[in-house]
Coordinates of C-alpha atoms in Angstrom, one line a residue:
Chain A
X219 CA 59.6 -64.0 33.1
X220 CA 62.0 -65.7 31.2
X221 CA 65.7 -66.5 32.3
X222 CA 68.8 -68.3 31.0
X223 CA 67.6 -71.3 31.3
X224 CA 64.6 -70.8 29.2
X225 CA 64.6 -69.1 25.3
X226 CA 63.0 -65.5 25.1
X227 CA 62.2 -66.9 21.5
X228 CA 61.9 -70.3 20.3
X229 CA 60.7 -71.8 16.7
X230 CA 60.3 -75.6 16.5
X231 CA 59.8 -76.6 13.1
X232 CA 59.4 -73.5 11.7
X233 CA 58.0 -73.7 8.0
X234 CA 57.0 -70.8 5.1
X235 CA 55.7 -71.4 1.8
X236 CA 54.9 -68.8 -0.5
X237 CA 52.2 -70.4 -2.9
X238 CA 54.6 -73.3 -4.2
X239 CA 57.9 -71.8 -3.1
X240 CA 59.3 -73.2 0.2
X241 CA 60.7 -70.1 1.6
X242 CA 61.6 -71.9 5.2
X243 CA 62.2 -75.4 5.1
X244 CA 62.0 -76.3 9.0
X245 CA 64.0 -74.0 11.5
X246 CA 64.9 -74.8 15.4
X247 CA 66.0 -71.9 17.0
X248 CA 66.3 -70.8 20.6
X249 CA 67.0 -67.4 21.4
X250 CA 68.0 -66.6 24.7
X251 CA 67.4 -62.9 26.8
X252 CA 70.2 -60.5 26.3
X253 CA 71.3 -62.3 23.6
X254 CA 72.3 -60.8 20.1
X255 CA 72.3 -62.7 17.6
X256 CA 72.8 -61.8 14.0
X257 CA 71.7 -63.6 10.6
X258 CA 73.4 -63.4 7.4
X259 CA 73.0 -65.3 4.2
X260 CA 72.1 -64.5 0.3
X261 CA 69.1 -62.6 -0.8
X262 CA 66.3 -65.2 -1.0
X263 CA 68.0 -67.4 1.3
X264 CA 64.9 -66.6 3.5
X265 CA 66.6 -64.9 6.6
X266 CA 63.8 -62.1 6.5
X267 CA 61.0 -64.1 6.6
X268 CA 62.1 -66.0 9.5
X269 CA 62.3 -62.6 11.2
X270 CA 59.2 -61.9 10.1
X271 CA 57.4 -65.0 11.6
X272 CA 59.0 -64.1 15.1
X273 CA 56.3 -61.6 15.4
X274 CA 53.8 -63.0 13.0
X275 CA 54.3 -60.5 10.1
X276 CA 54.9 -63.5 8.4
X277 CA 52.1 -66.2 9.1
X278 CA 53.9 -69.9 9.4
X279 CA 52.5 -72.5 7.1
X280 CA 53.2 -74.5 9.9
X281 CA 55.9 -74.8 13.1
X282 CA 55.5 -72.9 16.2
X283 CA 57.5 -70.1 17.8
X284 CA 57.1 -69.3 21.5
X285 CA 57.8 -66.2 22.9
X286 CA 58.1 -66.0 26.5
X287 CA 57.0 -69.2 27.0
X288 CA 53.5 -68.9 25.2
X289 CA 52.8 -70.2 21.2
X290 CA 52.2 -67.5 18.7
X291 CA 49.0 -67.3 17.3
X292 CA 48.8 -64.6 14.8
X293 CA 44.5 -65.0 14.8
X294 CA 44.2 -64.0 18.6
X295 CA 44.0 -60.6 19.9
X296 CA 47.0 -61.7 22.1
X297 CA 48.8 -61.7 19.5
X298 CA 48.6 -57.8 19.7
X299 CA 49.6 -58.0 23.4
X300 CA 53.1 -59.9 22.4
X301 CA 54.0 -57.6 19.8
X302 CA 54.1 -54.8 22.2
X303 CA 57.4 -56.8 23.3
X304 CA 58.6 -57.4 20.1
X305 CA 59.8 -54.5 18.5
X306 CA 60.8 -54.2 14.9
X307 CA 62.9 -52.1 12.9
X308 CA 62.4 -52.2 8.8
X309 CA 64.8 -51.8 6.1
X310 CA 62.0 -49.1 4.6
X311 CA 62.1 -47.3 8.0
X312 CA 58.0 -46.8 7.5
X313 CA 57.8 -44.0 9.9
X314 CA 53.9 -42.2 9.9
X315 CA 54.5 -39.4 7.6
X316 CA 51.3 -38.0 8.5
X317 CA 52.8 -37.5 12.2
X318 CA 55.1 -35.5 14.0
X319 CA 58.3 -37.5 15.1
X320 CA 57.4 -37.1 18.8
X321 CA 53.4 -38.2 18.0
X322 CA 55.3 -41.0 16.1
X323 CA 56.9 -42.0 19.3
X324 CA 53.5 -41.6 21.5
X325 CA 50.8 -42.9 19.7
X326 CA 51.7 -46.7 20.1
X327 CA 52.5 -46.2 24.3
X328 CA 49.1 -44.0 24.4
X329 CA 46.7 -46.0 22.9
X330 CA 47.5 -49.4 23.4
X331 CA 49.3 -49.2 26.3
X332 CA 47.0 -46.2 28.0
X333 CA 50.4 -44.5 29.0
X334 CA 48.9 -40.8 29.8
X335 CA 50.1 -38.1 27.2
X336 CA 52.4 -36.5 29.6
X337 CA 54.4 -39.1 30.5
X338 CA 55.3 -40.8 26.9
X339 CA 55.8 -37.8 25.8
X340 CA 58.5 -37.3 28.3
X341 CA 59.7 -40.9 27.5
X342 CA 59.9 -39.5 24.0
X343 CA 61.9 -36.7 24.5
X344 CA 64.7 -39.0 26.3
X345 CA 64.6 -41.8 23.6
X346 CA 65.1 -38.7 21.2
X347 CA 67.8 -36.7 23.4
X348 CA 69.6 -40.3 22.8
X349 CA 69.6 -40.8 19.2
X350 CA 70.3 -36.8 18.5
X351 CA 67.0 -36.0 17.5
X352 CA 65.5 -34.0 19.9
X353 CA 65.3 -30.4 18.1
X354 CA 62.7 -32.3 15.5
X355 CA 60.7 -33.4 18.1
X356 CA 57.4 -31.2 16.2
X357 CA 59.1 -31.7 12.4
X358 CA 57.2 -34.1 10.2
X359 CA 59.1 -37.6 9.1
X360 CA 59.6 -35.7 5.7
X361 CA 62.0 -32.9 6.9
X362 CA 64.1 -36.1 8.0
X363 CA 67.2 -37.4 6.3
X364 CA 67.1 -41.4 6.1
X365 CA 69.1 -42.7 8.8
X366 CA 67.0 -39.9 10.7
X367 CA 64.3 -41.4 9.7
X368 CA 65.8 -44.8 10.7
X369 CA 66.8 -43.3 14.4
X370 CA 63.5 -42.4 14.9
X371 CA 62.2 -46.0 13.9
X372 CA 64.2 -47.1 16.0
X373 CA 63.8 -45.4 19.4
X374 CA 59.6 -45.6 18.5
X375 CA 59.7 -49.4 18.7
X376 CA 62.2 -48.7 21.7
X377 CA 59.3 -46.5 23.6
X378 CA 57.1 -49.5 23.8
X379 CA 60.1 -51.0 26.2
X380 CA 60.1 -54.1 24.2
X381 CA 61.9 -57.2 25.5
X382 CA 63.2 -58.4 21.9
X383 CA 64.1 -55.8 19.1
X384 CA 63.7 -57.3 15.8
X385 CA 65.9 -55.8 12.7
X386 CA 65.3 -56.2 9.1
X387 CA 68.6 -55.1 7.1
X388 CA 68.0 -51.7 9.0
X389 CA 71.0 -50.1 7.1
X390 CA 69.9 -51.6 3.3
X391 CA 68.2 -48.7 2.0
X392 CA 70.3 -46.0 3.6
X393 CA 72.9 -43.7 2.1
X394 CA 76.3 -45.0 2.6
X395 CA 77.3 -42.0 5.3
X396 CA 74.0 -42.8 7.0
X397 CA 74.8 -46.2 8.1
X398 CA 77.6 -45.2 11.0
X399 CA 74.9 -43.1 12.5
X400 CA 72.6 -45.8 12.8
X401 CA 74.9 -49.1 13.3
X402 CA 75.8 -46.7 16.6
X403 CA 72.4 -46.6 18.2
X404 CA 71.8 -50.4 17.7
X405 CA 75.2 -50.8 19.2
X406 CA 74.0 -48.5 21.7
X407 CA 71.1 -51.1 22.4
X408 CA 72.9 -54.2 22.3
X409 CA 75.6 -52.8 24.9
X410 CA 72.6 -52.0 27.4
X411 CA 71.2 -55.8 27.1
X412 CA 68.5 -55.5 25.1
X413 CA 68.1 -59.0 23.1
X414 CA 68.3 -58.1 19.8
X415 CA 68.0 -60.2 16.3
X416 CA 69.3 -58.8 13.4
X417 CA 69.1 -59.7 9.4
X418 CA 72.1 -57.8 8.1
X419 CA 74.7 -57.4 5.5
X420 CA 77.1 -55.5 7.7
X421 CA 79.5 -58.2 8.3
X422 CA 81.8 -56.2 10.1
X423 CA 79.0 -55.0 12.6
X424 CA 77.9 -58.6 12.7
X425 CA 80.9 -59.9 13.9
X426 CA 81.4 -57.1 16.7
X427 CA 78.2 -57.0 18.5
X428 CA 76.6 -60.7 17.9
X429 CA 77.0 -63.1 20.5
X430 CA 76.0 -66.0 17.7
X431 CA 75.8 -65.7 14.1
X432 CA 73.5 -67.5 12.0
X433 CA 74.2 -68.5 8.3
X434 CA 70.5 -68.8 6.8
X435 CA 70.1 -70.4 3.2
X436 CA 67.9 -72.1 1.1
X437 CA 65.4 -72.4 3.9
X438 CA 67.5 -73.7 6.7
X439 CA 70.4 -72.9 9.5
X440 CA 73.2 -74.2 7.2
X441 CA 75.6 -73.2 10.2
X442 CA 75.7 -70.9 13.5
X443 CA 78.4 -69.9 15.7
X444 CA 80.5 -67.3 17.3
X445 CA 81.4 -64.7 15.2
X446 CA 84.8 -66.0 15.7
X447 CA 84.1 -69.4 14.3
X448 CA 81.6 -68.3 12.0
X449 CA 83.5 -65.8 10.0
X450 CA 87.4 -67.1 10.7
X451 CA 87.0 -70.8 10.4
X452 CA 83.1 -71.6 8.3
X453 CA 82.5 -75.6 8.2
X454 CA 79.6 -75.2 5.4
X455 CA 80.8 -74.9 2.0
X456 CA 77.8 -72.8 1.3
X457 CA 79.1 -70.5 4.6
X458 CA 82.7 -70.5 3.1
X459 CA 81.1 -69.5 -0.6
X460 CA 78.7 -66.7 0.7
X461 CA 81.6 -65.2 2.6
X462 CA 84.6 -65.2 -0.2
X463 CA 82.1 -63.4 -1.9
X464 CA 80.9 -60.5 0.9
X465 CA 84.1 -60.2 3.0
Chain B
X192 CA 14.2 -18.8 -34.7
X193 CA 12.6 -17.0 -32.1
X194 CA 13.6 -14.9 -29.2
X195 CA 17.8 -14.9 -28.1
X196 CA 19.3 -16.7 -25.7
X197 CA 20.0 -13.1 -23.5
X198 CA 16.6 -12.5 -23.8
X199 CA 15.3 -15.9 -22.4
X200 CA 17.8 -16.0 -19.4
X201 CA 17.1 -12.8 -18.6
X202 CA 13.5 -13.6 -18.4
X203 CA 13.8 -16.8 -17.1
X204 CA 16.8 -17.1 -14.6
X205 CA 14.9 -17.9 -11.7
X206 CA 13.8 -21.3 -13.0
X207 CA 17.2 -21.9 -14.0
X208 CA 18.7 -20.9 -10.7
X209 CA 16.0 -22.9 -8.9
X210 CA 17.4 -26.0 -11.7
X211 CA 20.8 -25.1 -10.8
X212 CA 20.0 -25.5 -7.1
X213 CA 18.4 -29.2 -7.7
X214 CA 21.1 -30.0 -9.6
X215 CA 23.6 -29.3 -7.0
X216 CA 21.4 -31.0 -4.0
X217 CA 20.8 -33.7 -5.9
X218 CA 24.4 -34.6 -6.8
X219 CA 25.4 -33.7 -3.2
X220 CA 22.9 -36.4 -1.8
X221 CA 24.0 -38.7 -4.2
X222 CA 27.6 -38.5 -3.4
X223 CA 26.9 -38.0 0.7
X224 CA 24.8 -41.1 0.8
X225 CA 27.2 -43.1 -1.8
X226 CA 30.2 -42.1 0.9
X227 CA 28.7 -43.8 3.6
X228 CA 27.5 -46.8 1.8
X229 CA 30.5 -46.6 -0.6
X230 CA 32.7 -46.9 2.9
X231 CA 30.9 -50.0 3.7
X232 CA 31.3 -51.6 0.4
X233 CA 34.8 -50.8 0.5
X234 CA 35.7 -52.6 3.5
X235 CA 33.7 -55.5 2.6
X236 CA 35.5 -55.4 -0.4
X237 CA 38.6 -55.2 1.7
X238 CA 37.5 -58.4 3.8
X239 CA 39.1 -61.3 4.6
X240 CA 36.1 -63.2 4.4
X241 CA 35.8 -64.4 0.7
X242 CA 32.2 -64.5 0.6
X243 CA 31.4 -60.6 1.9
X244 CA 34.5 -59.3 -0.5
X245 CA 32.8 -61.4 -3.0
X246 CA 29.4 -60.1 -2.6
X247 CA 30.9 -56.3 -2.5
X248 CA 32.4 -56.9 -5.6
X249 CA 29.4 -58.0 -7.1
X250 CA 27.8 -54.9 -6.0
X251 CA 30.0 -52.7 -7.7
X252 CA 30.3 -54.4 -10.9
X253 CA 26.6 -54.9 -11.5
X254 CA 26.1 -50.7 -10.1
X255 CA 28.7 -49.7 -12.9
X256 CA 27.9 -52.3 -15.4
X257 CA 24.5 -51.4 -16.3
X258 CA 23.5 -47.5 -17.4
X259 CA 21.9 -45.4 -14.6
X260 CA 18.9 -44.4 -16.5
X261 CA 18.2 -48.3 -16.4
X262 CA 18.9 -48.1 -12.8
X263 CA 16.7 -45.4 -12.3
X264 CA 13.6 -46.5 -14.1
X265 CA 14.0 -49.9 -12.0
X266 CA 13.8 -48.0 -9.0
X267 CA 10.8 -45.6 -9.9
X268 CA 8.8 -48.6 -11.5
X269 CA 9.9 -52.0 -9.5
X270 CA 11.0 -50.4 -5.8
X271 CA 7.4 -49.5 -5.2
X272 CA 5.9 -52.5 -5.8
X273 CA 7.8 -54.5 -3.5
X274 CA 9.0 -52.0 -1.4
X275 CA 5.2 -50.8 -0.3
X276 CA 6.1 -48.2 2.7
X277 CA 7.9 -46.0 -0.6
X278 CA 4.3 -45.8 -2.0
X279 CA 3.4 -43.3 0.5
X280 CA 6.8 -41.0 -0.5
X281 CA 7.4 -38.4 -3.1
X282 CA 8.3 -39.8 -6.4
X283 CA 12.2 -37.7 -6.0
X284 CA 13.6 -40.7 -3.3
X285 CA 13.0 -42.6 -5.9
X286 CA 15.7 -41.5 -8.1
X287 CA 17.3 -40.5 -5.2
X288 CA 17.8 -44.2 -3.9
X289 CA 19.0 -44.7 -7.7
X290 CA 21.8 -42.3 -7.6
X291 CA 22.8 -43.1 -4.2
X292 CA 23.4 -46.4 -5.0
X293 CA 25.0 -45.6 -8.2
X294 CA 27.4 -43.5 -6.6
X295 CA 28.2 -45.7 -3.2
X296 CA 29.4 -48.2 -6.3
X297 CA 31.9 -45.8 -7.5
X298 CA 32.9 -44.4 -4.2
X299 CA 33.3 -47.5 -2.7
X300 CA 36.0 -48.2 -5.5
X301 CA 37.7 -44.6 -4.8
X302 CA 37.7 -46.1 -1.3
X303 CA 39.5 -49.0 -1.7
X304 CA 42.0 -47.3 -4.0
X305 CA 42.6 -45.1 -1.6
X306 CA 43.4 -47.5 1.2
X307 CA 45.4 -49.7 -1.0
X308 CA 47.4 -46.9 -2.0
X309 CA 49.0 -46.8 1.4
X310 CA 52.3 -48.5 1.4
X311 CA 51.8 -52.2 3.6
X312 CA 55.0 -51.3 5.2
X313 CA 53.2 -48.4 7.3
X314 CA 50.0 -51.2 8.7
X315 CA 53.1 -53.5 9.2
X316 CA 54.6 -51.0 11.5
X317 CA 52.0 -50.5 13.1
X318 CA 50.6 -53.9 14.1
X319 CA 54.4 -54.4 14.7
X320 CA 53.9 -51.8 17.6
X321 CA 51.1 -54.3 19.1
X322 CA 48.8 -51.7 17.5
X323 CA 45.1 -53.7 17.0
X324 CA 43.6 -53.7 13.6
X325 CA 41.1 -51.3 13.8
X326 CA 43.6 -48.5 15.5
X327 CA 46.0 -49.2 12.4
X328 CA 42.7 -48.5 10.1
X329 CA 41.9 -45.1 11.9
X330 CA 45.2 -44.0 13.1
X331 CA 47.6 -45.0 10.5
X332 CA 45.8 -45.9 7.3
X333 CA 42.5 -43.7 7.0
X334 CA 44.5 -40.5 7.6
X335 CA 47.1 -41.4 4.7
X336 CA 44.2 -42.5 2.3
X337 CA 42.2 -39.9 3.2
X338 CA 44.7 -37.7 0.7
X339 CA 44.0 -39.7 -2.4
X340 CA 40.0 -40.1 -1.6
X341 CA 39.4 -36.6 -1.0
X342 CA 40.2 -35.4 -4.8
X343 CA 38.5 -37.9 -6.1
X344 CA 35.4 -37.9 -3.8
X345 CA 35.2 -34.0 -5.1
X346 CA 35.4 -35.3 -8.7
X347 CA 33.0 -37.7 -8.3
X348 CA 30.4 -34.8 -6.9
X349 CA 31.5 -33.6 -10.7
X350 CA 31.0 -36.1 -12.6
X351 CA 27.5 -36.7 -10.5
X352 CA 26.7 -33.4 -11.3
X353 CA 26.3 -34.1 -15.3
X354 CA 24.5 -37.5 -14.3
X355 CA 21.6 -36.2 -12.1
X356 CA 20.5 -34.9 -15.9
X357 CA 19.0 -37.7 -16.1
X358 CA 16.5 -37.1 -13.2
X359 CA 14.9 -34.4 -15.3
X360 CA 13.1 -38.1 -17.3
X361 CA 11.2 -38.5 -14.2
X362 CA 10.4 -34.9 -13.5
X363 CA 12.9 -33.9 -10.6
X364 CA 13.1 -30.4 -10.7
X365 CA 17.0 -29.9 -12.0
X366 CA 18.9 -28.4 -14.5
X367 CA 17.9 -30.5 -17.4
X368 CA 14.0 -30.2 -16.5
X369 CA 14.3 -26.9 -17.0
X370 CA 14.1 -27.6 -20.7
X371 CA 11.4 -29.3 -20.2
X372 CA 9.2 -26.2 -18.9
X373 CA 10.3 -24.0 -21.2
X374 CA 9.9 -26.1 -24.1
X375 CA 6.0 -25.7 -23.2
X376 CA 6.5 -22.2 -23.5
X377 CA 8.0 -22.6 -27.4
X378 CA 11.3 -22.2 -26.4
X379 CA 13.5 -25.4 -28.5
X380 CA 16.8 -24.2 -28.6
X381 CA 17.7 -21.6 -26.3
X382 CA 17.2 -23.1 -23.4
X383 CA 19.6 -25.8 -24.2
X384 CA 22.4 -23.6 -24.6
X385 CA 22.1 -21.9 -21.3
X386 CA 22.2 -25.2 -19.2
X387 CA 25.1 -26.4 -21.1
X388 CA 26.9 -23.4 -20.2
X389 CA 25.8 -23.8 -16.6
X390 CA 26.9 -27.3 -16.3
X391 CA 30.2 -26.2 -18.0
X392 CA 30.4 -23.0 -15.5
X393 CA 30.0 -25.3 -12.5
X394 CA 32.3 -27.9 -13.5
X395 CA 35.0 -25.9 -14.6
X396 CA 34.9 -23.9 -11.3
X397 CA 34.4 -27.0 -9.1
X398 CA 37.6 -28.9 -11.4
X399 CA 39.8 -25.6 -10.3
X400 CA 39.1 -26.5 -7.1
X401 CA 39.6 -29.8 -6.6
X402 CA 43.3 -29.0 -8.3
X403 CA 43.6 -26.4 -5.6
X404 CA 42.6 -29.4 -2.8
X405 CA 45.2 -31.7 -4.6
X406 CA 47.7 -29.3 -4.1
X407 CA 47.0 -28.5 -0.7
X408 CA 47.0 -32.2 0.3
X409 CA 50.0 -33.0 -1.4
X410 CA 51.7 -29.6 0.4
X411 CA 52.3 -32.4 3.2
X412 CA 54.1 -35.0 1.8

């Protein structure tokens, strides 16, 4: 297992092209257990895809990332065992629609995990009990409102007992009086430990749960920090731009 | 002008029944094979490998490129000959083998359109859940597509229906050979009218119900 001393998550070099277009242009990153660490930056700047390689969504065009201590390789079966510790949250939810929210929450845990029936399902009932969800336990994802929908994304990467949760602007598509909702249960998770890296464009709720901020754009780091120094006193011009515009 | 067309399906119905039946096997054999092999196609099609999709896609171009009477007659003249166990088989698998194929080439596209209708969010989700490839294909994908194939498997059968015609040229006992028997017994016209109206009959009924299936399927979205 990891520790302090050695990054949960680490990208060395870390490059994406999409046909000619250099989407990541070379990031270093260590990220460390029960660490949160939240990335801003412009649309485009390519914050999302470097979330997206930390699991292998997103193929590298070259660079590594280590997780745990082990390189990434998105064309081995392993690559199926690590993502059962990486859990990811989407800004488009993508819950099954053609499953119950509880057989939403099982049927990762039973199959690849052979957790018997029973017992996820009492797993489920908990995770659901903690996000307010438990009377549509046998509803379909339809019946749900968005950041229901998000909740419930949410606690079914959470079943999986992930080491790392992943988050891709989880509050982007939702209905304004949706976001509180959901910004709570990530809170939630961040106040128990859980590392957690999150693309968003709540500054507010990036500057009270990260422990590090990064500024993504145009490929790169441009600057990282404490919230503190990050959002109070930016070094970058591009940092200082981005925020006169979003604060 | 000779007798009416009452008259000669009141006379004749069993042969037409017995066409109707054929008609219906036929064009359920057709579709039942093409769905396996179609399935196949598709997710060759679907491959990652350049070479297999490529292949697939050849397949189906060439299947729906050329006219199935052309298809047919290849397989009732050339099969034989260089297929020589089929010498010893009724001439019907044939033209059987012809409309199988035919139809796994249109299948095979309802197929992939149906598993490329499924948003990529919900396969990213799930391989994001450590979930392997082939349990996102049964677990997540197959039962979403399965809502847009189903329709249009059941229209296919439809439009299958109208093509097996065509098997009455080499003497399968459908529909359309029907014509053929009674035009021995001087009977030009009539005939023709009453398995148009049969084919119209059935493919009304069986259009109805595939609206009634959309409908159903869509109840759960």
């Amino acid at each position: 297992m990891t520790d302090k001393l050695s990054p949960l998550i680490e990208t060395i070099d870390l490059k994406k092209n999409f046909n000619d277009l250099q989407v990541l242009k070379g990031i270093n990153e260590k990220i460390y257990k029960g660490e949160v660490v939240c990335i801003i930056g412009p649309s485009g700047g390519g914050k999302s895809t470097f979330l997206r390689c930390l699991n292998m969504l997103e193929e590298p065009t070259s660079g590594e990332v280590y997780f745990e201590g082990e390189k990434l390789d998105p064309k081995s079966t392993n690559i199926d065992i690590h993502r059962q510790k990486i859990g990811m949250v989407f800004q488009q939810f993508n819950v099954f629609p053609h499953l119950t929210v509880m057989e939403n929450i099982t049927l990762a845990p039973t199959l690849e995990k052979k957790v018997p029936l029973e017992d996820a399902r009492k797993k489920a009932m908990e995770l659901l009990k903690q996000v307010g969800l438990e009377d549509k336990a046998n509803e379909y994802p339809r019946k749900l409102s968005g950041g229901q929908k998000q909740r419930l994304a949410i606690i079914r990467a959470m079943a999986m007992e992930p080491d790392v949760m992943l988050f891709d602007e989880p509050t982007s598509a939702l209905d304004p009086e949706m976001v509180k909702g959901v910004l709570e249960v990530i809170r939630k998770l961040t106040d128990s430990g859980m590392t957690c890296v999150i693309v968003t464009h709540e500054m507010g709720f990036a500057r009270e749960v990260a422990d590090r901020v990064l500024f993504i754009d145009e490929g790169i780091v441009m600057e990282e920090g404490t919230p503190k120094e990050l959002f109070e006193n930016p070094k970058n011009e591009r940092t200082k731009e981005f925020l006169s515009q979003v604060l | 002008m000779g007798p009416s067309i009452t008259d000669v399906f009141k006379e004749y119905w069993p042969i037409f029944l017995k066409g109707t039946i054929g008609t219906l096997r036929y064009a359920f054999i057709a579709v039942a094979g093409g769905s396996i092999l179609g399935a196949f196609v598709a997710f060759a099609h679907l491959s990652k490998n350049k070479i297999i999709s490529a292949i697939s896609s050849g397949y189906a171009n060439i299947l729906r490129g050329t006219p199935l009477l052309v298809q047919m007659y290849i397989a009732y003249f050339f099969l034989p000959l260089v297929v020589p166990f089929l010498n010893n088989v009724d001439k019907e698998v044939y033209v059987l083998i012809a409309l199988t194929l035919n139809s796994s080439a249109y299948v095979s596209e309802i197929i992939r359109g149906g598993i490329k209708s499924v948003d990529i969010g919900q396969s990213e989700a799930a391989r994001s859940l450590g979930m392997s490839a082939s349990h996102t294909m049964t677990k997540i994908i197959l039962p979403q597509a399965i809502k847009n194939i189903l329709p249009a498997l059941a229209n296919e059968y439809i439009a299958m229906i109208k093509e097996t015609s065509l098997a009455g040229t080499f003497m399968l006992y459908e529909l359309m050979y029907t014509r053929t028997i009674l035009a021995n017994k001087y009977l030009s016209w009539q005939p023709l009218f009453i398995i148009a109206a049969i084919y119209l009959i059935l493919t009304v009924i069986l259009t109805s119900l595939v609206k009634l299936l959309e409908r159903r399927l869509s109840v759960s979205d």
